Amino acid sequence: MLQLQDPSLLRPSCYLDGAWVAADDGSTIAVTNPATGQTIAQVPRCGAAEAERAIAAAEQALAPWRDTTAAQRSRILRRWFELMLAHQDDLAAIMTAEQGKPLAEARGEIAYAASYIEWFAEEAKRAYGEVIPSPAQDRQIVVTRESIGVCAAITPWNFPSAMITRKVAPALAAGCTIVVKPAEQTPLSALALAELAERAGVPAGVLNVITGQASAIGGVMTASPTVRKLSFTGSTPVGQLLMQQCAGTVKKLSLELGGNAPFIVFDDADVDAAVAGALASKYRNAGQTCVCSNRFLVQAGVYDRFAQKLAEAVACLPVGNGMDAGVAQGPLIDQAALHKVEALVQDALAHGARIATGGARHALGGTWYQPTVLTHVTDAMAVMREEIFGPVAPLQRFESEAEAVRLANDTPFGLAAYFFTQSHARVWRVARQLEYGIVGINTGAISTEVAPFGGVKLSGLGREGSRHGLDEYMTLKYLALGGL
Ligand code: ADP
């Protein structure tokens, strides 16, 4: 059983209009611990009817919430942020139990998730409009920024807290109300956040969290004329489906979808720094993040040295149950994830790749996979084309800068890219040519609430975090004042 300092944070009910409720028909979904296979809790298996009610509650709550001052909303958000930090250990334990990531990473995610609430508590007060010089003397042109209205959010399991606060905090800061459907694998982190939001003073109906049948709930959210904005983080096929479903009501959309991040190491790179960056960007969350480097492009002059150093470092990563001290890599989320990683590695080996370290399931069994480095990889292999979402680094050799840029851009995705070089001119040259929303240069750590996160091409639309993150939940109104 999960031991918490505050057991009331484990909430196996949906949060709808300020009440904790079961599914109408009483049905539930089991939440399991990927490290042990044990059931942690049963959460409601809601469907269309509950989604309709959650949207109606958000609609009811909209006018009074929108009419509060920015300072009032800011103070409530600030309390929510403080409560998250006060309960960081419990929230991290819940996350590790349902998601599998090491406890230290889970604590880090709670701080990171909370940072979005702090940031947007501050940004709420800065939703400035503008006055535009008028083309006529008897006119004044004023632009205001207003809350877009009722919003919906659908979130994934890899960052069970941060993917929610990135959406909910700017929505609430902007004066919107919202209905959230968390991933079925990780609903308990979402429900714990709702519990703390309630304690912070978020009024009934302003934030609603419903768990259950994804396509039924998503269908209602996207078809509803009341919902004016959908924010989704997840796979590209589901994002495309939701985009189609939103066409009928012409909703504003934020989509944060799949990636295929290249990690380029040039001959003039600091190889030790590149290895550290590779470890940070590839093996965090067992490789299950949308900005994880997916394919490594390494210039011929440093290929062997980089491969050897990376393989040595990767072979030392402690693998185990995320709850245990010192563990750097937990299990994969489920059997399907394990099978995908296994198939991609097998395919690469069949086509001539070689194992530098790892390359198979871990002796722990379950859904653990060994931290892996593959060499002699080519861009014809599936492992370089598909999002691996596992702890596998495939290394391809290249000769020239132009070849590296061509290979890096040869994908329909465009979320994150990384490169390592000590040449000042190359930094700017390559950064300019990469068709990506985020570029990490001499660093594998790119995520922060102060910067705009998001992609181009099939990786999505819109930005989360930074001052731009608030715009996603606002609309411009132009006032033409005549007869002055
Ligand atoms: P992943 O591969 O990370 O699970 P998905 O895109 O399948 O990515 O899931 C991300 C989120 O989208 C989850 O909350 C999931 O329940 C939800 N989802 C999946 N299919 C649908 C759908 N047809 N309609 C609405 N939401 C969906």
PDB file of N, CA, C and O in Angstrom, residues 352-375:
ATOM      1  N   GLY A 352      21.913  -4.638 -39.390  1.00  0.00           N
ATOM      2  CA  GLY A 352      23.344  -4.353 -39.306  1.00  0.00           C
ATOM      3  C   GLY A 352      23.794  -3.502 -38.126  1.00  0.00           C
ATOM      4  O   GLY A 352      24.993  -3.227 -37.999  1.00  0.00           O
ATOM      5  N   ALA A 353      22.876  -3.063 -37.280  1.00  0.00           N
ATOM      6  CA  ALA A 353      23.305  -2.300 -36.103  1.00  0.00           C
ATOM      7  C   ALA A 353      24.028  -3.231 -35.129  1.00  0.00           C
ATOM      8  O   ALA A 353      23.850  -4.452 -35.178  1.00  0.00           O
ATOM      9  N   ARG A 354      24.871  -2.635 -34.264  1.00  0.00           N
ATOM     10  CA  ARG A 354      25.576  -3.436 -33.252  1.00  0.00           C
ATOM     11  C   ARG A 354      25.289  -2.876 -31.864  1.00  0.00           C
ATOM     12  O   ARG A 354      25.072  -1.662 -31.711  1.00  0.00           O
ATOM     13  N   ILE A 355      25.347  -3.756 -30.879  1.00  0.00           N
ATOM     14  CA  ILE A 355      25.059  -3.345 -29.511  1.00  0.00           C
ATOM     15  C   ILE A 355      26.346  -2.876 -28.831  1.00  0.00           C
ATOM     16  O   ILE A 355      27.327  -3.628 -28.759  1.00  0.00           O
ATOM     17  N   ALA A 356      26.347  -1.630 -28.324  1.00  0.00           N
ATOM     18  CA  ALA A 356      27.487  -1.153 -27.537  1.00  0.00           C
ATOM     19  C   ALA A 356      27.245  -1.452 -26.058  1.00  0.00           C
ATOM     20  O   ALA A 356      28.166  -1.727 -25.302  1.00  0.00           O
ATOM     21  N   THR A 357      25.977  -1.360 -25.647  1.00  0.00           N
ATOM     22  CA  THR A 357      25.594  -1.810 -24.298  1.00  0.00           C
ATOM     23  C   THR A 357      24.088  -2.062 -24.305  1.00  0.00           C
ATOM     24  O   THR A 357      23.364  -1.488 -25.105  1.00  0.00           O
ATOM     25  N   GLY A 358      23.636  -2.937 -23.428  1.00  0.00           N
ATOM     26  CA  GLY A 358      22.196  -3.228 -23.319  1.00  0.00           C
ATOM     27  C   GLY A 358      21.711  -4.102 -24.459  1.00  0.00           C
ATOM     28  O   GLY A 358      22.342  -5.091 -24.805  1.00  0.00           O
ATOM     29  N   GLY A 359      20.544  -3.708 -25.026  1.00  0.00           N
ATOM     30  CA  GLY A 359      20.038  -4.394 -26.210  1.00  0.00           C
ATOM     31  C   GLY A 359      19.023  -5.486 -25.934  1.00  0.00           C
ATOM     32  O   GLY A 359      18.660  -6.225 -26.845  1.00  0.00           O
ATOM     33  N   ALA A 360      18.553  -5.587 -24.689  1.00  0.00           N
ATOM     34  CA  ALA A 360      17.585  -6.650 -24.378  1.00  0.00           C
ATOM     35  C   ALA A 360      16.765  -6.257 -23.154  1.00  0.00           C
ATOM     36  O   ALA A 360      17.040  -5.251 -22.496  1.00  0.00           O
ATOM     37  N   ARG A 361      15.745  -7.094 -22.863  1.00  0.00           N
ATOM     38  CA  ARG A 361      14.973  -6.888 -21.633  1.00  0.00           C
ATOM     39  C   ARG A 361      15.906  -6.966 -20.436  1.00  0.00           C
ATOM     40  O   ARG A 361      16.940  -7.627 -20.484  1.00  0.00           O
ATOM     41  N   HIS A 362      15.504  -6.351 -19.360  1.00  0.00           N
ATOM     42  CA  HIS A 362      16.332  -6.368 -18.152  1.00  0.00           C
ATOM     43  C   HIS A 362      16.015  -7.608 -17.320  1.00  0.00           C
ATOM     44  O   HIS A 362      14.889  -8.131 -17.362  1.00  0.00           O
ATOM     45  N   ALA A 363      17.021  -8.065 -16.568  1.00  0.00           N
ATOM     46  CA  ALA A 363      16.843  -9.267 -15.738  1.00  0.00           C
ATOM     47  C   ALA A 363      15.734  -9.101 -14.705  1.00  0.00           C
ATOM     48  O   ALA A 363      15.193 -10.099 -14.193  1.00  0.00           O
ATOM     49  N   LEU A 364      15.349  -7.864 -14.397  1.00  0.00           N
ATOM     50  CA  LEU A 364      14.265  -7.646 -13.428  1.00  0.00           C
ATOM     51  C   LEU A 364      12.919  -8.132 -13.944  1.00  0.00           C
ATOM     52  O   LEU A 364      11.961  -8.272 -13.177  1.00  0.00           O
ATOM     53  N   GLY A 365      12.816  -8.341 -15.261  1.00  0.00           N
ATOM     54  CA  GLY A 365      11.547  -8.812 -15.836  1.00  0.00           C
ATOM     55  C   GLY A 365      10.563  -7.670 -16.001  1.00  0.00           C
ATOM     56  O   GLY A 365      10.962  -6.535 -16.233  1.00  0.00           O
ATOM     57  N   GLY A 366       9.281  -7.961 -15.829  1.00  0.00           N
ATOM     58  CA  GLY A 366       8.243  -6.927 -15.945  1.00  0.00           C
ATOM     59  C   GLY A 366       8.370  -6.163 -17.246  1.00  0.00           C
ATOM     60  O   GLY A 366       8.516  -6.760 -18.315  1.00  0.00           O
ATOM     61  N   THR A 367       8.331  -4.839 -17.134  1.00  0.00           N
ATOM     62  CA  THR A 367       8.457  -4.011 -18.337  1.00  0.00           C
ATOM     63  C   THR A 367       9.798  -3.277 -18.358  1.00  0.00           C
ATOM     64  O   THR A 367       9.933  -2.250 -19.025  1.00  0.00           O
ATOM     65  N   TRP A 368      10.792  -3.789 -17.638  1.00  0.00           N
ATOM     66  CA  TRP A 368      12.098  -3.134 -17.639  1.00  0.00           C
ATOM     67  C   TRP A 368      12.868  -3.484 -18.908  1.00  0.00           C
ATOM     68  O   TRP A 368      12.849  -4.643 -19.365  1.00  0.00           O
ATOM     69  N   TYR A 369      13.545  -2.488 -19.446  1.00  0.00           N
ATOM     70  CA  TYR A 369      14.415  -2.703 -20.599  1.00  0.00           C
ATOM     71  C   TYR A 369      15.785  -2.129 -20.252  1.00  0.00           C
ATOM     72  O   TYR A 369      15.894  -1.089 -19.591  1.00  0.00           O
ATOM     73  N   GLN A 370      16.844  -2.802 -20.695  1.00  0.00           N
ATOM     74  CA  GLN A 370      18.186  -2.337 -20.366  1.00  0.00           C
ATOM     75  C   GLN A 370      18.484  -0.998 -21.050  1.00  0.00           C
ATOM     76  O   GLN A 370      18.160  -0.831 -22.229  1.00  0.00           O
ATOM     77  N   PRO A 371      19.127  -0.083 -20.338  1.00  0.00           N
ATOM     78  CA  PRO A 371      19.606   1.132 -21.005  1.00  0.00           C
ATOM     79  C   PRO A 371      20.562   0.703 -22.124  1.00  0.00           C
ATOM     80  O   PRO A 371      21.491  -0.079 -21.889  1.00  0.00           O
ATOM     81  N   THR A 372      20.286   1.198 -23.322  1.00  0.00           N
ATOM     82  CA  THR A 372      20.921   0.631 -24.512  1.00  0.00           C
ATOM     83  C   THR A 372      21.581   1.689 -25.392  1.00  0.00           C
ATOM     84  O   THR A 372      21.053   2.795 -25.536  1.00  0.00           O
ATOM     85  N   VAL A 373      22.724   1.329 -25.972  1.00  0.00           N
ATOM     86  CA  VAL A 373      23.350   2.152 -27.017  1.00  0.00           C
ATOM     87  C   VAL A 373      23.615   1.243 -28.218  1.00  0.00           C
ATOM     88  O   VAL A 373      24.188   0.159 -28.069  1.00  0.00           O
ATOM     89  N   LEU A 374      23.170   1.676 -29.394  1.00  0.00           N
ATOM     90  CA  LEU A 374      23.402   0.923 -30.638  1.00  0.00           C
ATOM     91  C   LEU A 374      24.326   1.733 -31.540  1.00  0.00           C
ATOM     92  O   LEU A 374      24.142   2.950 -31.690  1.00  0.00           O
ATOM     93  N   THR A 375      25.292   1.073 -32.156  1.00  0.00           N
ATOM     94  CA  THR A 375      26.155   1.753 -33.139  1.00  0.00           C
ATOM     95  C   THR A 375      25.870   1.178 -34.536  1.00  0.00           C
ATOM     96  O   THR A 375      25.075   0.252 -34.679  1.00  0.00           O
TER      97      THR A 375
END
